[in-house]
mmCIF file of C-alpha atoms in Angstrom:
data_model
loop_
_atom_site.group_PDB
_atom_site.id
_atom_site.type_symbol
_atom_site.label_atom_id
_atom_site.label_comp_id
_atom_site.label_asym_id
_atom_site.label_seq_id
_atom_site.Cartn_x
_atom_site.Cartn_y
_atom_site.Cartn_z
ATOM 1 C CA MET A 1 -7.069 -1.270 -38.169
ATOM 2 C CA TYR A 2 -5.483 0.551 -35.267
ATOM 3 C CA TYR A 3 -4.089 -1.087 -32.176
ATOM 4 C CA LYS A 4 -3.525 -0.087 -28.570
ATOM 5 C CA PHE A 5 -1.559 -1.798 -25.818
ATOM 6 C CA SER A 6 -3.934 -2.948 -23.092
ATOM 7 C CA GLY A 7 -2.152 -2.192 -19.835
ATOM 8 C CA PHE A 8 -4.310 -4.721 -18.034
ATOM 9 C CA THR A 9 -3.907 -7.802 -20.232
ATOM 10 C CA GLN A 10 -0.440 -6.758 -21.504
ATOM 11 C CA LYS A 11 -1.526 -7.500 -25.110
ATOM 12 C CA LEU A 12 -2.357 -5.496 -28.206
ATOM 13 C CA THR A 13 -6.098 -5.025 -28.719
ATOM 14 C CA GLY A 14 -8.076 -3.273 -31.442
ATOM 15 C CA SER A 15 -8.830 0.383 -30.875
ATOM 16 C CA ALA A 16 -9.968 3.651 -32.413
ATOM 17 C CA PRO A 17 -7.318 5.806 -34.092
ATOM 18 C CA THR A 18 -7.448 8.323 -31.247
ATOM 19 C CA ALA A 19 -6.470 5.722 -28.638
ATOM 20 C CA ALA A 20 -3.941 3.937 -30.829
ATOM 21 C CA TYR A 21 -0.565 2.814 -29.442
ATOM 22 C CA SER A 22 1.910 5.619 -29.796
ATOM 23 C CA PRO A 23 5.222 4.614 -28.219
ATOM 24 C CA GLN A 24 6.759 8.051 -28.620
ATOM 25 C CA GLY A 25 3.913 9.604 -26.664
ATOM 26 C CA LEU A 26 3.351 13.323 -27.037
ATOM 27 C CA ARG A 27 7.035 14.153 -26.846
ATOM 28 C CA PRO A 28 8.868 15.117 -30.089
ATOM 29 C CA GLY A 29 10.311 12.102 -31.946
ATOM 30 C CA VAL A 30 13.874 10.917 -31.283
ATOM 31 C CA PRO A 31 16.350 12.436 -33.794
ATOM 32 C CA ALA A 32 17.611 9.985 -36.433
ATOM 33 C CA GLU A 33 21.334 10.593 -35.875
ATOM 34 C CA ALA A 34 23.212 9.251 -32.829
ATOM 35 C CA PRO A 35 24.189 11.781 -30.128
ATOM 36 C CA PRO A 36 27.876 12.845 -30.119
ATOM 37 C CA MET A 37 30.049 10.182 -28.489
ATOM 38 C CA ILE A 38 31.556 11.161 -25.136
ATOM 39 C CA PHE A 39 34.511 8.981 -24.217
ATOM 40 C CA ALA A 40 35.315 10.445 -20.833
ATOM 41 C CA SER A 41 33.157 12.741 -18.791
ATOM 42 C CA PRO A 42 34.510 14.694 -15.800
ATOM 43 C CA THR A 43 33.558 13.000 -12.517
ATOM 44 C CA LYS A 44 30.758 14.864 -10.803
ATOM 45 C CA LEU A 45 31.102 15.632 -7.111
ATOM 46 C CA VAL A 46 28.083 14.731 -5.033
ATOM 47 C CA SER A 47 27.929 18.337 -3.841
ATOM 48 C CA GLU A 48 27.451 19.460 -7.429
ATOM 49 C CA ALA A 49 24.253 17.451 -7.800
ATOM 50 C CA LYS A 50 21.116 19.600 -7.583
ATOM 51 C CA THR A 51 19.577 17.568 -4.789
ATOM 52 C CA VAL A 52 20.958 14.709 -2.714
ATOM 53 C CA GLU A 53 18.258 12.241 -3.714
ATOM 54 C CA TYR A 54 19.103 12.234 -7.391
ATOM 55 C CA ALA A 55 22.801 11.492 -6.742
ATOM 56 C CA VAL A 56 22.141 7.985 -5.345
ATOM 57 C CA THR A 57 24.285 5.621 -7.395
ATOM 58 C CA ASN A 58 22.522 2.786 -9.148
ATOM 59 C CA ARG A 59 23.415 -0.336 -7.208
ATOM 60 C CA VAL A 60 20.826 -2.535 -8.929
ATOM 61 C CA PRO A 61 23.298 -4.330 -11.271
ATOM 62 C CA ASP A 62 25.531 -5.233 -8.289
ATOM 63 C CA LEU A 63 22.540 -6.462 -6.301
ATOM 64 C CA GLN A 64 21.355 -8.449 -9.319
ATOM 65 C CA LYS A 65 24.741 -10.179 -9.419
ATOM 66 C CA LEU A 66 24.612 -10.859 -5.672
ATOM 67 C CA PHE A 67 21.115 -12.324 -5.671
ATOM 68 C CA GLN A 68 21.730 -14.473 -8.735
ATOM 69 C CA ILE A 69 24.706 -16.341 -7.270
ATOM 70 C CA PRO A 70 23.741 -20.011 -7.771
ATOM 71 C CA ASP A 71 24.550 -21.171 -4.214
ATOM 72 C CA GLY A 72 21.129 -22.644 -3.443
ATOM 73 C CA VAL A 73 20.542 -20.217 -0.574
ATOM 74 C CA PRO A 74 16.824 -19.268 -0.390
ATOM 75 C CA ILE A 75 15.894 -15.683 -1.142
ATOM 76 C CA HIS A 76 15.084 -14.778 2.465
ATOM 77 C CA LEU A 77 18.644 -15.612 3.583
ATOM 78 C CA LYS A 78 20.549 -14.609 0.463
ATOM 79 C CA ARG A 79 22.137 -11.536 1.981
ATOM 80 C CA GLY A 80 23.815 -13.448 4.788
ATOM 81 C CA VAL A 81 24.130 -12.154 8.333
ATOM 82 C CA PRO A 82 21.438 -9.426 8.466
ATOM 83 C CA ASP A 83 18.908 -11.815 6.878
ATOM 84 C CA ARG A 84 19.782 -14.600 9.317
ATOM 85 C CA LEU A 85 19.481 -12.262 12.299
ATOM 86 C CA LEU A 86 16.056 -11.020 11.263
ATOM 87 C CA TYR A 87 14.860 -14.541 10.399
ATOM 88 C CA ARG A 88 15.955 -15.972 13.736
ATOM 89 C CA THR A 89 14.339 -13.108 15.660
ATOM 90 C CA THR A 90 11.098 -13.621 13.726
ATOM 91 C CA MET A 91 11.140 -17.397 14.256
ATOM 92 C CA ALA A 92 11.902 -16.964 17.974
ATOM 93 C CA LEU A 93 8.880 -14.663 18.328
ATOM 94 C CA THR A 94 6.763 -17.116 16.312
ATOM 95 C CA ILE A 95 7.583 -20.167 18.400
ATOM 96 C CA GLY A 96 7.778 -18.316 21.716
ATOM 97 C CA GLY A 97 4.575 -16.466 20.939
ATOM 98 C CA THR A 98 2.738 -19.671 20.033
ATOM 99 C CA LEU A 99 3.749 -21.331 23.308
ATOM 100 C CA TYR A 100 2.775 -18.211 25.299
ATOM 101 C CA CYS A 101 -0.528 -18.143 23.448
ATOM 102 C CA LEU A 102 -1.287 -21.801 24.278
ATOM 103 C CA VAL A 103 -0.446 -21.205 27.942
ATOM 104 C CA ALA A 104 -2.587 -18.049 28.055
ATOM 105 C CA LEU A 105 -5.520 -19.843 26.405
ATOM 106 C CA TYR A 106 -5.152 -22.786 28.839
ATOM 107 C CA PHE A 107 -5.442 -20.430 31.810
ATOM 108 C CA ALA A 108 -8.214 -18.430 30.153
ATOM 109 C CA ALA A 109 -10.191 -21.635 29.752
ATOM 110 C CA GLN A 110 -10.075 -22.426 33.487
ATOM 111 C CA PRO A 111 -13.353 -21.800 35.318
ATOM 112 C CA ASN A 112 -13.395 -18.716 37.536
ATOM 113 C CA LYS A 113 -13.482 -20.029 41.143
ATOM 114 C CA LYS A 114 -15.162 -17.615 43.536
ATOM 115 C CA MET B 1 22.861 -26.040 -13.810
ATOM 116 C CA ALA B 2 19.093 -26.634 -14.289
ATOM 117 C CA HIS B 3 17.069 -23.926 -16.041
ATOM 118 C CA GLN B 4 13.295 -23.661 -16.075
ATOM 119 C CA ALA B 5 11.618 -24.174 -19.477
ATOM 120 C CA HIS B 6 8.674 -21.876 -18.629
ATOM 121 C CA ALA B 7 8.083 -18.229 -17.792
ATOM 122 C CA TYR B 8 6.455 -18.757 -14.412
ATOM 123 C CA HIS B 9 7.890 -18.204 -10.959
ATOM 124 C CA MET B 10 8.511 -21.236 -8.773
ATOM 125 C CA VAL B 11 9.078 -19.507 -5.438
ATOM 126 C CA ASP B 12 11.816 -20.548 -2.988
ATOM 127 C CA PRO B 13 10.500 -22.164 0.232
ATOM 128 C CA SER B 14 9.631 -19.308 2.577
ATOM 129 C CA PRO B 15 8.810 -19.092 6.303
ATOM 130 C CA TRP B 16 6.704 -15.923 6.005
ATOM 131 C CA PRO B 17 3.275 -17.504 5.384
ATOM 132 C CA LEU B 18 3.729 -19.453 8.639
ATOM 133 C CA THR B 19 4.949 -16.457 10.655
ATOM 134 C CA GLY B 20 2.105 -14.374 9.210
ATOM 135 C CA ALA B 21 -0.484 -16.960 10.191
ATOM 136 C CA ILE B 22 0.961 -17.183 13.706
ATOM 137 C CA ALA B 23 0.919 -13.377 13.880
ATOM 138 C CA ALA B 24 -2.816 -13.455 13.103
ATOM 139 C CA LEU B 25 -3.307 -16.095 15.822
ATOM 140 C CA LEU B 26 -1.377 -14.068 18.396
ATOM 141 C CA MET B 27 -3.138 -10.807 17.527
ATOM 142 C CA THR B 28 -6.628 -12.276 17.790
ATOM 143 C CA SER B 29 -6.042 -14.377 20.916
ATOM 144 C CA GLY B 30 -4.078 -11.424 22.313
ATOM 145 C CA LEU B 31 -7.150 -9.270 21.801
ATOM 146 C CA ALA B 32 -9.231 -11.746 23.809
ATOM 147 C CA VAL B 33 -6.573 -11.919 26.557
ATOM 148 C CA TRP B 34 -6.464 -8.114 26.661
ATOM 149 C CA PHE B 35 -10.212 -7.949 27.123
ATOM 150 C CA HIS B 36 -10.413 -10.583 29.866
ATOM 151 C CA GLN B 37 -7.014 -10.655 31.567
ATOM 152 C CA HIS B 38 -5.907 -7.047 31.010
ATOM 153 C CA SER B 39 -2.528 -8.031 29.545
ATOM 154 C CA MET B 40 -1.375 -6.593 26.217
ATOM 155 C CA ILE B 41 1.790 -8.709 25.839
ATOM 156 C CA LEU B 42 0.356 -11.358 23.506
ATOM 157 C CA MET B 43 -1.242 -8.742 21.239
ATOM 158 C CA ALA B 44 2.012 -6.772 21.152
ATOM 159 C CA ILE B 45 4.041 -9.854 20.170
ATOM 160 C CA GLY B 46 1.491 -10.581 17.445
ATOM 161 C CA THR B 47 1.697 -7.043 16.083
ATOM 162 C CA VAL B 48 5.507 -7.059 16.040
ATOM 163 C CA LEU B 49 5.461 -10.448 14.314
ATOM 164 C CA MET B 50 3.001 -9.117 11.703
ATOM 165 C CA LEU B 51 5.258 -6.131 10.970
ATOM 166 C CA LEU B 52 8.351 -8.348 10.714
ATOM 167 C CA THR B 53 6.507 -10.722 8.370
ATOM 168 C CA MET B 54 5.266 -7.906 6.149
ATOM 169 C CA TYR B 55 8.700 -6.309 5.933
ATOM 170 C CA GLN B 56 10.548 -9.553 5.081
ATOM 171 C CA TRP B 57 7.914 -10.981 2.731
ATOM 172 C CA TRP B 58 7.696 -7.819 0.628
ATOM 173 C CA ARG B 59 11.496 -7.389 0.778
ATOM 174 C CA ASP B 60 11.783 -10.886 -0.706
ATOM 175 C CA ILE B 61 9.288 -10.041 -3.479
ATOM 176 C CA VAL B 62 11.402 -6.994 -4.412
ATOM 177 C CA ARG B 63 14.481 -9.218 -4.449
ATOM 178 C CA GLU B 64 12.763 -11.843 -6.613
ATOM 179 C CA GLY B 65 11.425 -9.286 -9.112
ATOM 180 C CA THR B 66 14.040 -6.553 -9.330
ATOM 181 C CA PHE B 67 17.209 -8.494 -8.567
ATOM 182 C CA GLN B 68 16.438 -12.014 -9.818
ATOM 183 C CA GLY B 69 14.236 -11.143 -12.800
ATOM 184 C CA HIS B 70 11.416 -13.539 -11.930
ATOM 185 C CA HIS B 71 8.633 -11.056 -12.775
ATOM 186 C CA THR B 72 8.187 -11.978 -16.430
ATOM 187 C CA PRO B 73 5.062 -10.724 -18.277
ATOM 188 C CA PRO B 74 2.872 -13.719 -17.316
ATOM 189 C CA VAL B 75 3.998 -13.383 -13.690
ATOM 190 C CA GLN B 76 3.270 -9.654 -13.760
ATOM 191 C CA LYS B 77 -0.176 -10.385 -15.185
ATOM 192 C CA GLY B 78 -0.852 -12.604 -12.185
ATOM 193 C CA LEU B 79 0.312 -9.870 -9.823
ATOM 194 C CA ARG B 80 -2.044 -7.419 -11.561
ATOM 195 C CA TYR B 81 -4.989 -9.798 -11.158
ATOM 196 C CA GLY B 82 -4.020 -10.246 -7.522
ATOM 197 C CA MET B 83 -3.951 -6.531 -6.772
ATOM 198 C CA ILE B 84 -7.251 -5.907 -8.563
ATOM 199 C CA LEU B 85 -8.916 -8.727 -6.643
ATOM 200 C CA PHE B 86 -7.517 -7.450 -3.353
ATOM 201 C CA ILE B 87 -8.805 -3.926 -4.018
ATOM 202 C CA THR B 88 -12.175 -5.417 -4.984
ATOM 203 C CA SER B 89 -12.304 -7.195 -1.623
ATOM 204 C CA GLU B 90 -11.583 -3.869 0.081
ATOM 205 C CA VAL B 91 -14.442 -2.270 -1.878
ATOM 206 C CA PHE B 92 -16.769 -4.891 -0.391
ATOM 207 C CA PHE B 93 -15.331 -4.178 3.046
ATOM 208 C CA PHE B 94 -16.314 -0.506 2.759
ATOM 209 C CA LEU B 95 -19.636 -1.424 1.158
ATOM 210 C CA GLY B 96 -20.628 -2.980 4.462
ATOM 211 C CA PHE B 97 -20.055 0.243 6.379
ATOM 212 C CA PHE B 98 -21.929 2.266 3.773
ATOM 213 C CA TRP B 99 -24.778 -0.247 4.100
ATOM 214 C CA ALA B 100 -24.832 0.376 7.848
ATOM 215 C CA PHE B 101 -24.877 4.145 7.315
ATOM 216 C CA TYR B 102 -27.699 4.085 4.777
ATOM 217 C CA HIS B 103 -29.697 1.563 6.820
ATOM 218 C CA ALA B 104 -29.576 3.917 9.797
ATOM 219 C CA SER B 105 -30.000 7.195 7.927
ATOM 220 C CA LEU B 106 -32.658 6.395 5.303
ATOM 221 C CA ALA B 107 -35.194 5.300 7.950
ATOM 222 C CA PRO B 108 -34.145 6.972 11.214
ATOM 223 C CA THR B 109 -35.786 5.377 14.261
ATOM 224 C CA PRO B 110 -37.939 7.201 16.828
ATOM 225 C CA GLU B 111 -35.047 6.926 19.311
ATOM 226 C CA LEU B 112 -33.096 9.301 17.068
ATOM 227 C CA GLY B 113 -36.021 11.706 16.799
ATOM 228 C CA GLY B 114 -37.180 10.246 13.505
ATOM 229 C CA CYS B 115 -34.762 12.496 11.615
ATOM 230 C CA TRP B 116 -31.238 12.473 10.173
ATOM 231 C CA PRO B 117 -28.959 13.871 11.477
ATOM 232 C CA PRO B 118 -30.355 12.595 14.784
ATOM 233 C CA THR B 119 -31.614 15.092 17.365
ATOM 234 C CA GLY B 120 -28.779 16.601 19.370
ATOM 235 C CA ILE B 121 -26.030 15.811 16.849
ATOM 236 C CA PHE B 122 -24.121 18.848 15.576
ATOM 237 C CA THR B 123 -22.653 17.748 12.253
ATOM 238 C CA LEU B 124 -19.421 19.033 10.722
ATOM 239 C CA ASP B 125 -19.832 21.691 8.030
ATOM 240 C CA PRO B 126 -19.144 19.872 4.748
ATOM 241 C CA LEU B 127 -17.868 23.076 3.150
ATOM 242 C CA GLU B 128 -15.069 23.557 5.677
ATOM 243 C CA VAL B 129 -12.231 21.051 6.400
ATOM 244 C CA PRO B 130 -14.001 18.103 4.694
ATOM 245 C CA LEU B 131 -14.069 20.056 1.425
ATOM 246 C CA LEU B 132 -10.382 20.886 1.830
ATOM 247 C CA ASN B 133 -9.709 17.189 2.411
ATOM 248 C CA THR B 134 -11.543 16.405 -0.817
ATOM 249 C CA ALA B 135 -9.389 18.901 -2.710
ATOM 250 C CA VAL B 136 -6.227 17.489 -1.122
ATOM 251 C CA LEU B 137 -7.021 13.904 -2.154
ATOM 252 C CA LEU B 138 -8.099 14.896 -5.661
ATOM 253 C CA ALA B 139 -4.844 16.834 -6.059
ATOM 254 C CA SER B 140 -2.914 13.790 -4.853
ATOM 255 C CA GLY B 141 -4.634 11.769 -7.571
ATOM 256 C CA VAL B 142 -3.287 14.238 -10.107
ATOM 257 C CA THR B 143 0.252 14.142 -8.691
ATOM 258 C CA VAL B 144 0.360 10.336 -8.622
ATOM 259 C CA THR B 145 -0.712 10.256 -12.283
ATOM 260 C CA TRP B 146 1.973 12.839 -13.021
ATOM 261 C CA ALA B 147 4.484 10.570 -11.277
ATOM 262 C CA HIS B 148 3.385 7.621 -13.414
ATOM 263 C CA HIS B 149 3.754 9.516 -16.678
ATOM 264 C CA SER B 150 7.155 10.808 -15.577
ATOM 265 C CA MET B 151 8.227 7.273 -14.814
ATOM 266 C CA MET B 152 6.992 5.984 -18.159
ATOM 267 C CA GLY B 153 8.798 8.813 -19.906
ATOM 268 C CA GLY B 154 12.055 8.069 -18.080
ATOM 269 C CA ASP B 155 12.025 11.428 -16.262
ATOM 270 C CA ARG B 156 13.597 10.433 -12.954
ATOM 271 C CA LYS B 157 13.634 13.876 -11.349
ATOM 272 C CA GLN B 158 9.965 14.651 -12.016
ATOM 273 C CA ALA B 159 8.900 11.178 -10.944
ATOM 274 C CA ILE B 160 10.621 11.648 -7.596
ATOM 275 C CA GLN B 161 9.208 15.168 -7.149
ATOM 276 C CA SER B 162 5.599 14.302 -8.016
ATOM 277 C CA LEU B 163 5.648 11.095 -5.949
ATOM 278 C CA THR B 164 6.993 13.079 -2.983
ATOM 279 C CA MET B 165 4.213 15.633 -3.466
ATOM 280 C CA THR B 166 1.622 12.823 -3.474
ATOM 281 C CA ILE B 167 2.927 11.506 -0.166
ATOM 282 C CA VAL B 168 2.996 15.013 1.350
ATOM 283 C CA LEU B 169 -0.641 15.538 0.311
ATOM 284 C CA GLY B 170 -1.589 12.190 1.828
ATOM 285 C CA PHE B 171 0.139 13.156 5.036
ATOM 286 C CA TYR B 172 -1.618 16.546 4.998
ATOM 287 C CA PHE B 173 -4.991 14.776 4.675
ATOM 288 C CA THR B 174 -4.155 12.567 7.659
ATOM 289 C CA VAL B 175 -3.148 15.545 9.810
ATOM 290 C CA LEU B 176 -6.286 17.511 8.873
ATOM 291 C CA GLN B 177 -8.504 14.513 9.575
ATOM 292 C CA ALA B 178 -6.798 13.921 12.938
ATOM 293 C CA MET B 179 -7.480 17.542 13.886
ATOM 294 C CA GLU B 180 -11.126 17.106 12.853
ATOM 295 C CA TYR B 181 -11.368 13.991 15.042
ATOM 296 C CA VAL B 182 -10.030 15.826 18.085
ATOM 297 C CA ASP B 183 -12.328 18.834 17.583
ATOM 298 C CA ALA B 184 -15.492 16.971 16.551
ATOM 299 C CA PRO B 185 -18.566 17.846 18.644
ATOM 300 C CA PHE B 186 -19.631 14.168 18.742
ATOM 301 C CA THR B 187 -17.873 10.879 19.594
ATOM 302 C CA ILE B 188 -17.994 7.273 18.399
ATOM 303 C CA GLY B 189 -20.299 6.569 21.330
ATOM 304 C CA ASP B 190 -22.914 9.079 20.227
ATOM 305 C CA GLY B 191 -25.458 6.611 18.927
ATOM 306 C CA VAL B 192 -25.584 5.237 15.424
ATOM 307 C CA TYR B 193 -24.480 8.576 13.937
ATOM 308 C CA GLY B 194 -21.207 8.584 15.836
ATOM 309 C CA ALA B 195 -20.657 4.881 15.244
ATOM 310 C CA THR B 196 -21.171 4.979 11.470
ATOM 311 C CA PHE B 197 -19.220 8.236 11.122
ATOM 312 C CA PHE B 198 -16.106 7.213 13.020
ATOM 313 C CA VAL B 199 -15.975 3.572 11.886
ATOM 314 C CA ALA B 200 -16.342 4.475 8.181
ATOM 315 C CA THR B 201 -14.016 7.504 8.219
ATOM 316 C CA GLY B 202 -11.685 5.754 10.664
ATOM 317 C CA PHE B 203 -11.124 2.751 8.409
ATOM 318 C CA HIS B 204 -10.730 5.147 5.493
ATOM 319 C CA GLY B 205 -8.048 7.055 7.409
ATOM 320 C CA LEU B 206 -6.267 3.784 8.133
ATOM 321 C CA HIS B 207 -6.279 3.031 4.410
ATOM 322 C CA VAL B 208 -4.868 6.498 3.672
ATOM 323 C CA MET B 209 -2.009 5.726 6.048
ATOM 324 C CA ILE B 210 -1.406 2.313 4.458
ATOM 325 C CA GLY B 211 -1.517 3.876 0.978
ATOM 326 C CA SER B 212 0.922 6.598 2.041
ATOM 327 C CA ILE B 213 3.363 3.971 3.349
ATOM 328 C CA PHE B 214 3.024 1.996 0.094
ATOM 329 C CA LEU B 215 3.774 5.153 -1.923
ATOM 330 C CA ALA B 216 6.712 5.991 0.368
ATOM 331 C CA VAL B 217 8.213 2.552 -0.270
ATOM 332 C CA CYS B 218 7.783 3.181 -4.002
ATOM 333 C CA LEU B 219 9.536 6.554 -3.616
ATOM 334 C CA LEU B 220 12.456 4.842 -1.896
ATOM 335 C CA ARG B 221 12.607 2.230 -4.667
ATOM 336 C CA GLN B 222 12.426 4.911 -7.372
ATOM 337 C CA ILE B 223 15.354 6.764 -5.769
ATOM 338 C CA LYS B 224 17.279 3.480 -5.687
ATOM 339 C CA HIS B 225 16.725 2.957 -9.434
ATOM 340 C CA HIS B 226 14.514 -0.145 -9.023
ATOM 341 C CA PHE B 227 11.901 1.016 -11.551
ATOM 342 C CA THR B 228 12.347 1.232 -15.310
ATOM 343 C CA SER B 229 10.192 3.140 -17.767
ATOM 344 C CA GLY B 230 8.627 -0.129 -18.927
ATOM 345 C CA HIS B 231 8.456 -2.116 -15.696
ATOM 346 C CA HIS B 232 7.266 -0.536 -12.458
ATOM 347 C CA PHE B 233 4.320 -2.631 -11.373
ATOM 348 C CA GLY B 234 4.916 -1.999 -7.651
ATOM 349 C CA PHE B 235 4.309 1.682 -8.280
ATOM 350 C CA GLU B 236 1.236 0.976 -10.439
ATOM 351 C CA ALA B 237 -0.212 -1.164 -7.660
ATOM 352 C CA ALA B 238 0.387 1.677 -5.171
ATOM 353 C CA ALA B 239 -1.249 4.151 -7.559
ATOM 354 C CA TRP B 240 -4.304 1.877 -8.021
ATOM 355 C CA TYR B 241 -4.625 1.567 -4.242
ATOM 356 C CA TRP B 242 -4.312 5.326 -3.865
ATOM 357 C CA HIS B 243 -7.037 5.994 -6.428
ATOM 358 C CA PHE B 244 -9.270 3.495 -4.576
ATOM 359 C CA VAL B 245 -8.649 5.410 -1.322
ATOM 360 C CA ASP B 246 -9.536 8.647 -3.107
ATOM 361 C CA VAL B 247 -12.784 7.203 -4.519
ATOM 362 C CA VAL B 248 -13.833 5.854 -1.105
ATOM 363 C CA TRP B 249 -13.333 9.350 0.322
ATOM 364 C CA LEU B 250 -15.518 10.856 -2.411
ATOM 365 C CA PHE B 251 -18.309 8.427 -1.480
ATOM 366 C CA LEU B 252 -17.777 9.191 2.221
ATOM 367 C CA TYR B 253 -17.873 12.928 1.577
ATOM 368 C CA VAL B 254 -21.041 12.845 -0.536
ATOM 369 C CA SER B 255 -22.889 10.325 1.674
ATOM 370 C CA ILE B 256 -21.893 11.064 5.265
ATOM 371 C CA TYR B 257 -20.542 14.599 5.253
ATOM 372 C CA TRP B 258 -22.831 16.205 2.674
ATOM 373 C CA TRP B 259 -26.097 14.260 2.322
ATOM 374 C CA GLY B 260 -25.933 13.167 5.954
ATOM 375 C CA SER B 261 -25.622 16.697 7.374
#
């Protein structure tokens, strides 16, 4: 019995040998021995990187730490000042817009006196 | 500190559903006010509110998934169902416009000259720019699949390159189509031919633009290391949407550009 990983249901399902789950893909298998240990690598200057876009440092672990601080702040305000600014602007437009809308609809509903 | 004993995502209270609903209210009533009182202010506020809502709501989803780890396998399964159902609803949306086209073109009325294309309509040559557009979108389908395999294989550089190429091709399609619109020998007001042509291809073009923006956001996230080789559903959703856009174009090309010419 061969199995494949159904990308849709995220489970293993039965399959033909040709479609069977092959985690290594078509690339050559990983060598059995560990790569040589490098204890200190020379720091790479940004200008040495082939293209700017690949030299972006991975800030995800720092952001994960920031967003997982257990301070009870909801996700839409978790970043502090910029979040609050954007939220207040949005809410101001929401409430102001609703009032303007009600006024506009009130006037639109008045009969046209000629 | 309380921990949940299940794998599901209990979302923080959020204001975005409310602001989104109000945006819809302001856009629709703004449309009516624009028609009858010639003022675009309400519609503009509604549009700005919609854009703000979309930006903040999706930003929060990225935060919840990538930074807080809430997108466990069952949660991701739900997101997959959601995207598939949304795309299905869009299929039905386009089905309506294809229905209109076939209704008008399979039994052309005497007012049109009893023929399709109607008398006096000079159609676009399907073997010119429309064929190029077909090639461009098909190629973009290849590049987005290339991007996916690169991502799954952990090849960061190729994923970025192929995703960029996909977006460039999408942009190229939009530019070509815009040029076709400007130079077309008929307008949206030219009877049922013009109406079906521009409404169907127009909504398709809008979806190409939306898909391109979705892919561009994914490119930004890929550059910022958000995606891993095993977990990149945002990109998969964008790729599904892009393939849907491609398929709709193929139907448009065969039905309206080719058969309808």
